[in-house]
Coordinates of C-alpha atoms in Angstrom, one line a residue:
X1 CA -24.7 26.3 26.7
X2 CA -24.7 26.0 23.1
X3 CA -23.3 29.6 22.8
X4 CA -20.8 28.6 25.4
X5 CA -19.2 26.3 22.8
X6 CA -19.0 28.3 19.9
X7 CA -17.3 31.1 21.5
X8 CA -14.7 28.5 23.5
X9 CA -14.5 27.0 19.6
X10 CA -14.2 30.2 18.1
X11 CA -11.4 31.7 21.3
X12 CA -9.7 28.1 20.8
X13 CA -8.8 29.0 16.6
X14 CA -8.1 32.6 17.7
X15 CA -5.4 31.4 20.2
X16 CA -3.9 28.5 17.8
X17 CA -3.5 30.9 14.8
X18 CA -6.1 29.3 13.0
X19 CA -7.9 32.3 12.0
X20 CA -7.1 36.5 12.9
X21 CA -9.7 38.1 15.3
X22 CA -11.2 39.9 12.7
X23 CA -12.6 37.1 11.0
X24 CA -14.8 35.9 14.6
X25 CA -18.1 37.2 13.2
X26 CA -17.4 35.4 9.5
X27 CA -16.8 32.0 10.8
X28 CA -19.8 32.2 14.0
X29 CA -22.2 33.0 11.5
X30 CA -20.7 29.6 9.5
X31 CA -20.9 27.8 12.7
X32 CA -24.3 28.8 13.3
X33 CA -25.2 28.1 9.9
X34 CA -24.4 24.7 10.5
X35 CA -26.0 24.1 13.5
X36 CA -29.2 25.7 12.5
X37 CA -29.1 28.5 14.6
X38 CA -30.8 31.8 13.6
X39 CA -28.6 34.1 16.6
X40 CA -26.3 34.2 18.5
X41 CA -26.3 35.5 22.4
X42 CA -22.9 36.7 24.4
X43 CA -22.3 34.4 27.2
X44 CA -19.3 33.9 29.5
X45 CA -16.9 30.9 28.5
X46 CA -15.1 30.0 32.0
X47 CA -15.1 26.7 31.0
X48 CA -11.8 25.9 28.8
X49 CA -12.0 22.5 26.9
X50 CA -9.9 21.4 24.1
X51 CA -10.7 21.7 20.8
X52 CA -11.6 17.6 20.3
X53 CA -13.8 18.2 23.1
X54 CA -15.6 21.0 22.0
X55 CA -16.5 19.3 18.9
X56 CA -17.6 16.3 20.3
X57 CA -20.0 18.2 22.5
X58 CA -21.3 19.9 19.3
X59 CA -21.4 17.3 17.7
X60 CA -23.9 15.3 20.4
X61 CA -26.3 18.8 20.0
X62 CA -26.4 18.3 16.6
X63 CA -27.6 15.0 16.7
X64 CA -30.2 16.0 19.6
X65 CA -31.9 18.2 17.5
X66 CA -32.0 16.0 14.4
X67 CA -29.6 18.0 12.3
X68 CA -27.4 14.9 11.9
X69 CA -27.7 11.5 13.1
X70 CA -25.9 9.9 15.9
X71 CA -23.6 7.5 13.8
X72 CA -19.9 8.0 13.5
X73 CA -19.3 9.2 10.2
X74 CA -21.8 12.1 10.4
X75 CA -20.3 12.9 13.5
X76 CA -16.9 13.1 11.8
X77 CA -18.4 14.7 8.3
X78 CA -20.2 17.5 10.9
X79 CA -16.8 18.5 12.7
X80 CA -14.7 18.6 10.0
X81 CA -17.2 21.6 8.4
X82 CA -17.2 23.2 11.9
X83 CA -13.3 23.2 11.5
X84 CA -13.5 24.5 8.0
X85 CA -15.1 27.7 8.9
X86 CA -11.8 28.7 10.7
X87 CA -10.0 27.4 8.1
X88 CA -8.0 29.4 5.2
X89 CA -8.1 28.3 1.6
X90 CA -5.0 26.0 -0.1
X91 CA -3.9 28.8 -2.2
X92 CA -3.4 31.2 0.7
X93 CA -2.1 28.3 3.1
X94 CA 0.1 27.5 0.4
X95 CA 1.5 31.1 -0.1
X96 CA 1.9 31.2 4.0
X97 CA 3.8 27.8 3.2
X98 CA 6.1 29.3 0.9
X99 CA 7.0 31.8 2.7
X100 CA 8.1 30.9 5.6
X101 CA 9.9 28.5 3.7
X102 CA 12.0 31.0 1.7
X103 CA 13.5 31.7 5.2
X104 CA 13.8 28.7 6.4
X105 CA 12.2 24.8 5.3
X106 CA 12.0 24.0 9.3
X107 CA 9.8 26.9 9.5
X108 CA 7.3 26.1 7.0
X109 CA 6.9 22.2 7.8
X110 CA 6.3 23.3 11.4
X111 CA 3.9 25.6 10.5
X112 CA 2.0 23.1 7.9
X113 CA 2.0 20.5 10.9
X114 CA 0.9 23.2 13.5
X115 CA -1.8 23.8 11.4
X116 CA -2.7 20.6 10.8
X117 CA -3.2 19.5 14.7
X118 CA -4.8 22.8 15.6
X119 CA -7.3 22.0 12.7
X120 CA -8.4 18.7 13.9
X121 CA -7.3 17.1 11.0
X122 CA -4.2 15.6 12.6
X123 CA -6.8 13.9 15.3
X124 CA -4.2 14.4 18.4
X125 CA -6.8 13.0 21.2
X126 CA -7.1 10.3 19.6
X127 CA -3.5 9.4 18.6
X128 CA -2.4 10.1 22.4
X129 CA -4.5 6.7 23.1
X130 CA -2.0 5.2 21.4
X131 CA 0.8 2.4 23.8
X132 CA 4.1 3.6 22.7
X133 CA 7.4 2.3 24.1
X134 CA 11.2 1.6 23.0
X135 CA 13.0 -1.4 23.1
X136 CA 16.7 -1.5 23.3
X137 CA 18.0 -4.3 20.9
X138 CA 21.5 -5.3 19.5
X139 CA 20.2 -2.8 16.3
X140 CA 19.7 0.4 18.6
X141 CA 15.9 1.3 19.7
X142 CA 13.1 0.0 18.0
X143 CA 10.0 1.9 18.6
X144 CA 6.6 -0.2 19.5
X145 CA 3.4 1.2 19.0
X146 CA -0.4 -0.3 19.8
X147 CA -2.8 1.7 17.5
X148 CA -5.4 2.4 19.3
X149 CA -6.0 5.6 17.6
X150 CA -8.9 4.6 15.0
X151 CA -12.0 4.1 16.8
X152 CA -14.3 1.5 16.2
X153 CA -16.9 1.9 13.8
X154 CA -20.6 1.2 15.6
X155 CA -23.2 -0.8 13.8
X156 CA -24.8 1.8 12.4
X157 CA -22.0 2.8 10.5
X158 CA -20.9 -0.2 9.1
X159 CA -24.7 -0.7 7.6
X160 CA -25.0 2.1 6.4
X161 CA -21.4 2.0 4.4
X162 CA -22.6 -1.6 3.1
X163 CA -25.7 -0.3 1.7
X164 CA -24.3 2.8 0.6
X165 CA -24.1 3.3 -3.4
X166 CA -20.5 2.5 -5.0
X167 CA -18.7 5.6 -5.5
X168 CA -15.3 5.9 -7.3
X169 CA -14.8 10.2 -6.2
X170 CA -12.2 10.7 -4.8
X171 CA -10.5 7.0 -6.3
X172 CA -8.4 6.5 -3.3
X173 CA -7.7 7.9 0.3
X174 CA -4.7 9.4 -1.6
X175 CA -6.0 11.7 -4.2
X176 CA -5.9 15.4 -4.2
X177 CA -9.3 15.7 -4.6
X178 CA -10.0 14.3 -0.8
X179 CA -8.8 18.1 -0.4
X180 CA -12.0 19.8 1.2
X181 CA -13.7 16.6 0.5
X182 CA -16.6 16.7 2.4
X183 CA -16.7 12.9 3.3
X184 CA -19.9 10.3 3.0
X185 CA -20.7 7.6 4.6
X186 CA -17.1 4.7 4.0
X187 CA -15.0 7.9 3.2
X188 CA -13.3 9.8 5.5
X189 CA -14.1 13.4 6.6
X190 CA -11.9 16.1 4.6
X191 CA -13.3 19.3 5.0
X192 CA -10.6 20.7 7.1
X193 CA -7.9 19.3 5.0
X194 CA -5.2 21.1 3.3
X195 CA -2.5 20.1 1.4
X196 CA 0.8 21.7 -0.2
X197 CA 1.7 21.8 -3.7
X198 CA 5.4 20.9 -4.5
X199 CA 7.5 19.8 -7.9
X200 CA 9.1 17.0 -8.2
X201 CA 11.1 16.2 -11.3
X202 CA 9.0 18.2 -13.6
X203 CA 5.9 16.7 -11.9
X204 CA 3.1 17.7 -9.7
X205 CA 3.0 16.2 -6.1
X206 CA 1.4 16.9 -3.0
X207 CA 2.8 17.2 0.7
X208 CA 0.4 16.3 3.0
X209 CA 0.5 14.9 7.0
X210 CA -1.3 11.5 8.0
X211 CA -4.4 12.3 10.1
X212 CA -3.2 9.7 12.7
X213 CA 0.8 10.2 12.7
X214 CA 2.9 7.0 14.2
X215 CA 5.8 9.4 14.8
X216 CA 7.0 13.5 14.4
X217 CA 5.7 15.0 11.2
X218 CA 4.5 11.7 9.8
X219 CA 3.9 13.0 6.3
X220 CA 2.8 11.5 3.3
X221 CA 4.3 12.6 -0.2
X222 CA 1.4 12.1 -3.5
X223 CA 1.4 12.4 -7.1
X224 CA -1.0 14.1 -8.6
X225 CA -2.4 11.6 -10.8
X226 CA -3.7 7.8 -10.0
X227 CA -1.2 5.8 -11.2
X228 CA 0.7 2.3 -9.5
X229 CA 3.1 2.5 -7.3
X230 CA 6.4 2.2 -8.5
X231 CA 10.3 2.3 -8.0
X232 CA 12.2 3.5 -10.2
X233 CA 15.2 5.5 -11.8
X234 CA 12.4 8.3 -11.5
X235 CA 11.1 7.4 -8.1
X236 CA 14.4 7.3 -6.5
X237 CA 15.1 10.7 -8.2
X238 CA 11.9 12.0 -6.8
X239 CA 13.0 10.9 -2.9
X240 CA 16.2 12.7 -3.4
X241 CA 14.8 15.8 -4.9
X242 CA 12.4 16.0 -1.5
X243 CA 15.1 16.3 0.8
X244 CA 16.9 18.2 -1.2
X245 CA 14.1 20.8 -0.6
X246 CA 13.3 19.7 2.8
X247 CA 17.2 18.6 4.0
X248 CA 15.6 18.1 7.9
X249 CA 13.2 15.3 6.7
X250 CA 13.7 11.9 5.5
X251 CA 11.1 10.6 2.5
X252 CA 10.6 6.6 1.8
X253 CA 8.5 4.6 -0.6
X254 CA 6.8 1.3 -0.2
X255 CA 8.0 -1.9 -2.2
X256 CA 6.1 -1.8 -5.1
X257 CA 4.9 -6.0 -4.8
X258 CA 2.3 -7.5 -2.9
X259 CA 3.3 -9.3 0.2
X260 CA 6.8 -6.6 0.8
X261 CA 4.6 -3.8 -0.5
X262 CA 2.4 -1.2 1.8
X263 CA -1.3 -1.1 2.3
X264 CA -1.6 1.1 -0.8
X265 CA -0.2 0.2 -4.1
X266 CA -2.8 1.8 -6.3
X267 CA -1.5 5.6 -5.8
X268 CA 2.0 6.5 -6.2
X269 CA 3.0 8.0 -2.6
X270 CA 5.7 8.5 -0.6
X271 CA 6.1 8.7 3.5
X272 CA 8.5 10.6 4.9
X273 CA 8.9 13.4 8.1
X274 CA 11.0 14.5 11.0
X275 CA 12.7 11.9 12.7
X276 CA 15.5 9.5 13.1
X277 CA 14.5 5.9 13.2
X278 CA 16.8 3.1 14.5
X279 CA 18.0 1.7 11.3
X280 CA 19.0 5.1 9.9
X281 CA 21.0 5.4 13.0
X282 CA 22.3 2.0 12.6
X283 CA 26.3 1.6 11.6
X284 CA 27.6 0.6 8.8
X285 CA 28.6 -3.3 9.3
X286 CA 31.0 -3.6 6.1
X287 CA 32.1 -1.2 3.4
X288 CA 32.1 -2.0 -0.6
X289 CA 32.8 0.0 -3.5
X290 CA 31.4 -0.6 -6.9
X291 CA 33.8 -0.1 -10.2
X292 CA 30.9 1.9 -12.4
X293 CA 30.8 4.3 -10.0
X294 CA 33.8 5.4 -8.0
X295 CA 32.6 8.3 -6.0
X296 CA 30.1 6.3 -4.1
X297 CA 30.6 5.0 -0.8
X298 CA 28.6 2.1 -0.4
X299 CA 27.7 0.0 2.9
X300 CA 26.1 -2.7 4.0
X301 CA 23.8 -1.7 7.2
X302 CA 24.0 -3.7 10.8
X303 CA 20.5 -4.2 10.8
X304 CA 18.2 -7.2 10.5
X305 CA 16.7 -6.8 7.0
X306 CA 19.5 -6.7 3.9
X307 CA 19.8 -2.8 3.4
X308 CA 22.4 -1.5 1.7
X309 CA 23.4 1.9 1.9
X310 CA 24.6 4.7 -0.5
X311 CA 26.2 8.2 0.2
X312 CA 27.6 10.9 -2.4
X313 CA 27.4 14.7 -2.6
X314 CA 26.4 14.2 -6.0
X315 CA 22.3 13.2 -6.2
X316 CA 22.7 11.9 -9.9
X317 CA 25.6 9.6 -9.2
X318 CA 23.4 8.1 -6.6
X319 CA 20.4 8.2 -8.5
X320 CA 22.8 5.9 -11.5
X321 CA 24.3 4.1 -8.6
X322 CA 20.9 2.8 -6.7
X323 CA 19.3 2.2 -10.9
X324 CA 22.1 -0.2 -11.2
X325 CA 21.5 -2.1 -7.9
X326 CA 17.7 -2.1 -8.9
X327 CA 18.0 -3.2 -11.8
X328 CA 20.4 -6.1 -10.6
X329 CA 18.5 -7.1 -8.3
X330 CA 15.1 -7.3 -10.0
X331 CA 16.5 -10.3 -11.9
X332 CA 19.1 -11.8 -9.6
X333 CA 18.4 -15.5 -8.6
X334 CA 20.5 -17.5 -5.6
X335 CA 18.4 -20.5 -4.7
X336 CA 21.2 -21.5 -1.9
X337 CA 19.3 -18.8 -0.1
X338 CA 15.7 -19.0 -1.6
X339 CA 16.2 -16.2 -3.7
X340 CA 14.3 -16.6 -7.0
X341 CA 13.6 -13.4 -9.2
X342 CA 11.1 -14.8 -11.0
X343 CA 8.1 -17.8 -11.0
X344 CA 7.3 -17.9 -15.0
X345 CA 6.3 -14.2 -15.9
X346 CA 5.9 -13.2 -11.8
X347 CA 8.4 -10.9 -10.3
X348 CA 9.8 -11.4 -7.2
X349 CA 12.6 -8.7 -6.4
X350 CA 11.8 -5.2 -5.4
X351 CA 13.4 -2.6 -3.4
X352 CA 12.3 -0.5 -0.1
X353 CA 13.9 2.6 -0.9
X354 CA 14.8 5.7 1.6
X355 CA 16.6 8.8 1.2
X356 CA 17.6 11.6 3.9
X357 CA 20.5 13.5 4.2
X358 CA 23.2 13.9 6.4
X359 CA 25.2 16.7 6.7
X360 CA 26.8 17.5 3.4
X361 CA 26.0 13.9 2.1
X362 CA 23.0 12.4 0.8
X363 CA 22.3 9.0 1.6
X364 CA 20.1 6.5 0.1
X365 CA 18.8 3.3 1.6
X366 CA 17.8 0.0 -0.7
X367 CA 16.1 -2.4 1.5
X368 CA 16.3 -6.1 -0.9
X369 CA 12.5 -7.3 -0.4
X370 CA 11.3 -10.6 -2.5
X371 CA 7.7 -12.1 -2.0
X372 CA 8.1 -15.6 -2.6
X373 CA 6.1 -17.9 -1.1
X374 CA 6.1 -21.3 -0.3
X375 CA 4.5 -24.6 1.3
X376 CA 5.6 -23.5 4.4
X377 CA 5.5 -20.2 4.6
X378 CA 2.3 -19.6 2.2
X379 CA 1.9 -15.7 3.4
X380 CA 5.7 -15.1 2.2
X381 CA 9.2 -16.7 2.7
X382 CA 11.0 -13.3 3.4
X383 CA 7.5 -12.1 5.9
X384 CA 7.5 -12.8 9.6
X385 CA 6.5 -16.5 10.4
X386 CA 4.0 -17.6 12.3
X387 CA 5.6 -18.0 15.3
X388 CA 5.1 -14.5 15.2
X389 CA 2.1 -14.0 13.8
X390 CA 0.2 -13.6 17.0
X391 CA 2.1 -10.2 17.6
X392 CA 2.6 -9.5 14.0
X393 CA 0.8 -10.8 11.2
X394 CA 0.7 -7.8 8.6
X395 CA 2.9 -6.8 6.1
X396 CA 6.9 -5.3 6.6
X397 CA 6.4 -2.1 5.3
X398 CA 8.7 1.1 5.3
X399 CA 7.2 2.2 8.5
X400 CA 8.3 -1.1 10.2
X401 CA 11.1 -1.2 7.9
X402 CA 12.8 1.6 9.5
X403 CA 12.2 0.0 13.3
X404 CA 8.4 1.0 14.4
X405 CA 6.1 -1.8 14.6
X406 CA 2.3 -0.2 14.1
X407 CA 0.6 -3.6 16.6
X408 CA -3.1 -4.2 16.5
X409 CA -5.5 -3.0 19.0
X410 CA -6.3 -6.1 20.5
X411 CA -2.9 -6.3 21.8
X412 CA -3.8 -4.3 24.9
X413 CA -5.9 -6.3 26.4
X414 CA -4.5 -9.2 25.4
X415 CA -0.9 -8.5 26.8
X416 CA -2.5 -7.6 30.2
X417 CA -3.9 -11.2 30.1
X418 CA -0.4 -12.0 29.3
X419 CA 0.7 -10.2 32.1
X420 CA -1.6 -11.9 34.4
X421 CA -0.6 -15.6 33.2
X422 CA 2.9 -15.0 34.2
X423 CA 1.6 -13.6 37.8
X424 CA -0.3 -16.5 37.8
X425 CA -3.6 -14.8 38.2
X426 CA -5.3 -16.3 35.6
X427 CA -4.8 -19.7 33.7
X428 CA -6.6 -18.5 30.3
X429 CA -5.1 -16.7 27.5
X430 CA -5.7 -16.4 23.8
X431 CA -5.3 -19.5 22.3
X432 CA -2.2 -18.2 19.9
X433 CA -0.5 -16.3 22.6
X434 CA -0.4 -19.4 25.3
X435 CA 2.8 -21.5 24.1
X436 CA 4.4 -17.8 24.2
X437 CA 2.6 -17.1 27.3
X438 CA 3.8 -20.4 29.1
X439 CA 7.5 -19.8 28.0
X440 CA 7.6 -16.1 29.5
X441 CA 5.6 -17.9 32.8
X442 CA 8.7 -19.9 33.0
X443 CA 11.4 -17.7 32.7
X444 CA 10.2 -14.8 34.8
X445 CA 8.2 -16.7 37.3
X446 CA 10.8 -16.1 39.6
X447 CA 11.7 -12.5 39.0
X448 CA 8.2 -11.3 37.9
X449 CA 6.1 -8.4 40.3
X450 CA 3.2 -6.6 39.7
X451 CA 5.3 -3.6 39.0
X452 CA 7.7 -5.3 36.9
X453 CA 5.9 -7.7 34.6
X454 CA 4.3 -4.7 32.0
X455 CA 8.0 -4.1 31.0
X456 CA 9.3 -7.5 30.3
X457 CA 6.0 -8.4 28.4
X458 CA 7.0 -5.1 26.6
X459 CA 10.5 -6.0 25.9
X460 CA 9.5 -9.3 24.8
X461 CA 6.9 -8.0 22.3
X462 CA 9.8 -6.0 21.0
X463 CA 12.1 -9.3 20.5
X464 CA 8.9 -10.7 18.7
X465 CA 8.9 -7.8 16.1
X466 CA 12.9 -8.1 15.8
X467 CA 12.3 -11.9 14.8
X468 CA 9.5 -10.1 12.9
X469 CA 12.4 -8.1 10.9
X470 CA 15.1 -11.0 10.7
X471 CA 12.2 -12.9 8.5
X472 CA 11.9 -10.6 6.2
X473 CA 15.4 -10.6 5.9
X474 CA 16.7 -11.7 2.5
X475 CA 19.9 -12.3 3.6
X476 CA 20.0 -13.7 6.8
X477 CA 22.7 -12.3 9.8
X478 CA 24.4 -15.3 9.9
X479 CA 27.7 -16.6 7.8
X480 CA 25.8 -18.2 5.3
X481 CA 23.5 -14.8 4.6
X482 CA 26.8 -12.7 4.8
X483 CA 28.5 -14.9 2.2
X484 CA 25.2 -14.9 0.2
X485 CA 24.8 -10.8 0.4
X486 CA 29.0 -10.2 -0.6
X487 CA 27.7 -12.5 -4.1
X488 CA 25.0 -10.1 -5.1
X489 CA 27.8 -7.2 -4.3
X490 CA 30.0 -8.6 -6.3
X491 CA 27.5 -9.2 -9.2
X492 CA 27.3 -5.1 -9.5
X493 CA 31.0 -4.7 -10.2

């Protein structure tokens, strides 16, 4: 049986362009290296799995005959070197990379990505268990996802990573030397990882996909070196110099400040990839022009947080243009609407900036953030509130920015429980669910069916994350936000 799996392993990289058919005997003798296996015997594979599956099954050998044990990040550390041995090295994925993209950039991201998945890198099985939906909204479509593509760490895991020693190699998930990384116990499997060199501004950086994508070519964009996350004149030049090279994908940062910034401030990285989100499909919802810079057309976007949005032929005029608004903003005050810069020597403003273009214009994006807090609202002002915490609780970052809201886990179960409460087939439902639970009860009630209550508990998770949005808002859609957003414009002529 064991034979079985190699060959469907081997047949599987062979079919996906992983590896030429001249290189089978190279990487069995690698795979058989790894499982401890002195020959090899020619067998029949009727059998087809998928690739996942295949290495789960080798995976579960392994640990019967003591080669690794049966804890979860062996498991992963084990596959990823299986996966390696079919895998080519970055210099020569990089030249493939290049050239495909001297015909055409399309080509080469969709080779990268390709490669990527067929690898096992991009964990596909997993991310497939994920509960993904639209919801149609007065802003366009805003996708919902439930992540439920991370698996749960078992026990043994967990105490081993507590025990394990401190180790600062690689510093972060982002660094280039997670490239091959073989992974240890707390740190992610890398083996099969690969990643594509790339220039920006005189600089090196790294393109690279997220091993558990939320949407098509979820990339992620890295420096080089370890350094804070930051926007600036540079990092805005940096977004516009990406899709100047890649013109089909969009590239975004995270704020740069705790509360309105992303789960990783300590590397200096960028997300971007291959789709059209609702806000930048989202009209404009009032024009402006700014005096210092005449040949920018500049817009304030219908959509629930304050973007406003830039367009030019001209990168540098955009890249002077969006400095300026920065740099405004970073100290602009308006307590009318909360909006304080600063509290003594502690920032406040930042900026969520994206850039994409659109035909023969590029456009750039400047969500305002600020992380105030307050009495009331102690994990931020400008944050979703807690009466929507039990949905979403976690930071507004650019992902959810742009209209896809990553959910928790639990949420699955615990929106079938929902489900049920408004069916009236149970009467218990986590506690900070049931005030929303027993509104939904009475407005549906009447119109609620087993086949119809999934998607108005969907819809109404959706409204949730749009309140979610409107919070972190700086300027809110009503008449005194509108008057309070035209003052900042006005402050940049």
């Amino acid at each position: 049986m064991i034979y079985q799996l190699i060959q469907q392993l081997i047949n599987q990289a062979i079919a996906s362009n992983l590896m030429e058919p001249s290189d089978e005997i190279y990487a069995r003798n690698q795979i058989l290296s790894l499982l401890h296996l002195g020959e090899f015997k020619e067998c029949g594979t009727e059998t087809q799995l998928d690739t996942p599956d295949l290495l789960e099954q080798l995976a579960e050998y392994a640990c019967e005959q003591g080669i690794i044990e049966d804890i979860f990040d062996e498991k992963e550390i084990f596959t990823s070197k299986i996966m390696n041995c079919f895998m080519a090295r970055p210099s020569t994925v990089n030249q493939l990379f290049y050239e495909k993209y001297n015909q055409n950039p399309i080509e080469a991201t969709e080779y990268f990505y390709e490669l990527s998945k067929n690898s096992n890198y991009i964990q596909m099985k997993r991310i497939r268990n994920n509960i993904e939906y639209k919801v149609d909204t007065k802003y366009g479509e805003l996708d919902i996802t439930i992540n439920l593509s991370k698996p749960e760490k078992d026990p043994k895991s967990i105490e081993r990573e507590l025990a394990a020693k401190k180790n600062d190699y690689p510093k972060c998930l982002l660094c280039v030397e997670n490239e091959g990384y073989a992974g240890r116990i707390g740190h992610p499997a890398r083996s099969n990882h690969r990643m594509i060199r790339m220039n920006l501004q005189g600089e090196n950086w790294f393109l690279q996909y997220s091993p558990y994508v939320y949407y098509n070519e979820h990339c992620i964009v890295l420096s080089e070196e370890h350094r804070d996350m930051k926007i600036t004149a540079d990092a805005l030049k940096r977004l516009l110099s990406f899709v100047e090279q890649f013109p089909h994908y969009f590239v975004g940062s995270n704020a740069d400040l705790p509360i309105v910034g992303g789960s990783i401030l300590s590397h200096d990285h960028y997300q971007g990839g291959h789709y059209d989100f609702a806000m930048a499909k989202a009209e404009d919802d009032w024009n402006f022009e700014l005096d210092r810079f005449p040949d920018i057309q500049g817009s304030v976007v219908n959509w629930p947080m304050s973007v406003i949005r830039l367009r030019s032929k001209e990168i540098g005029h955009l890249v002077e243009a969006g400095e300026h608004i920065l740099s405004t903003w970073r100290n602009y005050s308006d307590e009318s609407v909360e909006i304080r810069a600063n509290t003594g020597d502690t920032p406040h403003n930042t900026i969520t900036p994206i850039a994409r273009k659109k035909n023969d214009l590029y456009e750039l994006d400047l969500v305002l953030r600020n992380n105030r807090t307050s009495e009331e609202h102690p994990l931020g002002i400008f944050h979703p509130h807690q009466d929507v915490h039990h949905i979403k609780k976690e930071n507004i970052g650019l992902i959810e920015v742009m209209g896809l809201a990553v959910l928790p886990a639990r949420l699955k179960d615990e929106l079938r429980e929902v489900e049920k409460f408004i069916l009236g087939e149970t009467q218990t439902v986590a506690n900070y669910h049931l005030d929303w639970a027993k509104g939904l009860k009475e407005q549906y009630q009447s119109i609620a069916s087993p086949s119809t209550v999934e998607s108005i508990v969907r819809e109404e998770t959706g409204k949730k994350f749009l309140k979610g949005l409107e919070d972190a808002g700086v300027y809110k859609r009503n008449e005194e936000g509108k008057a309070g957003f035209k003052r900042f414009i006005m402050s940049l002529s």
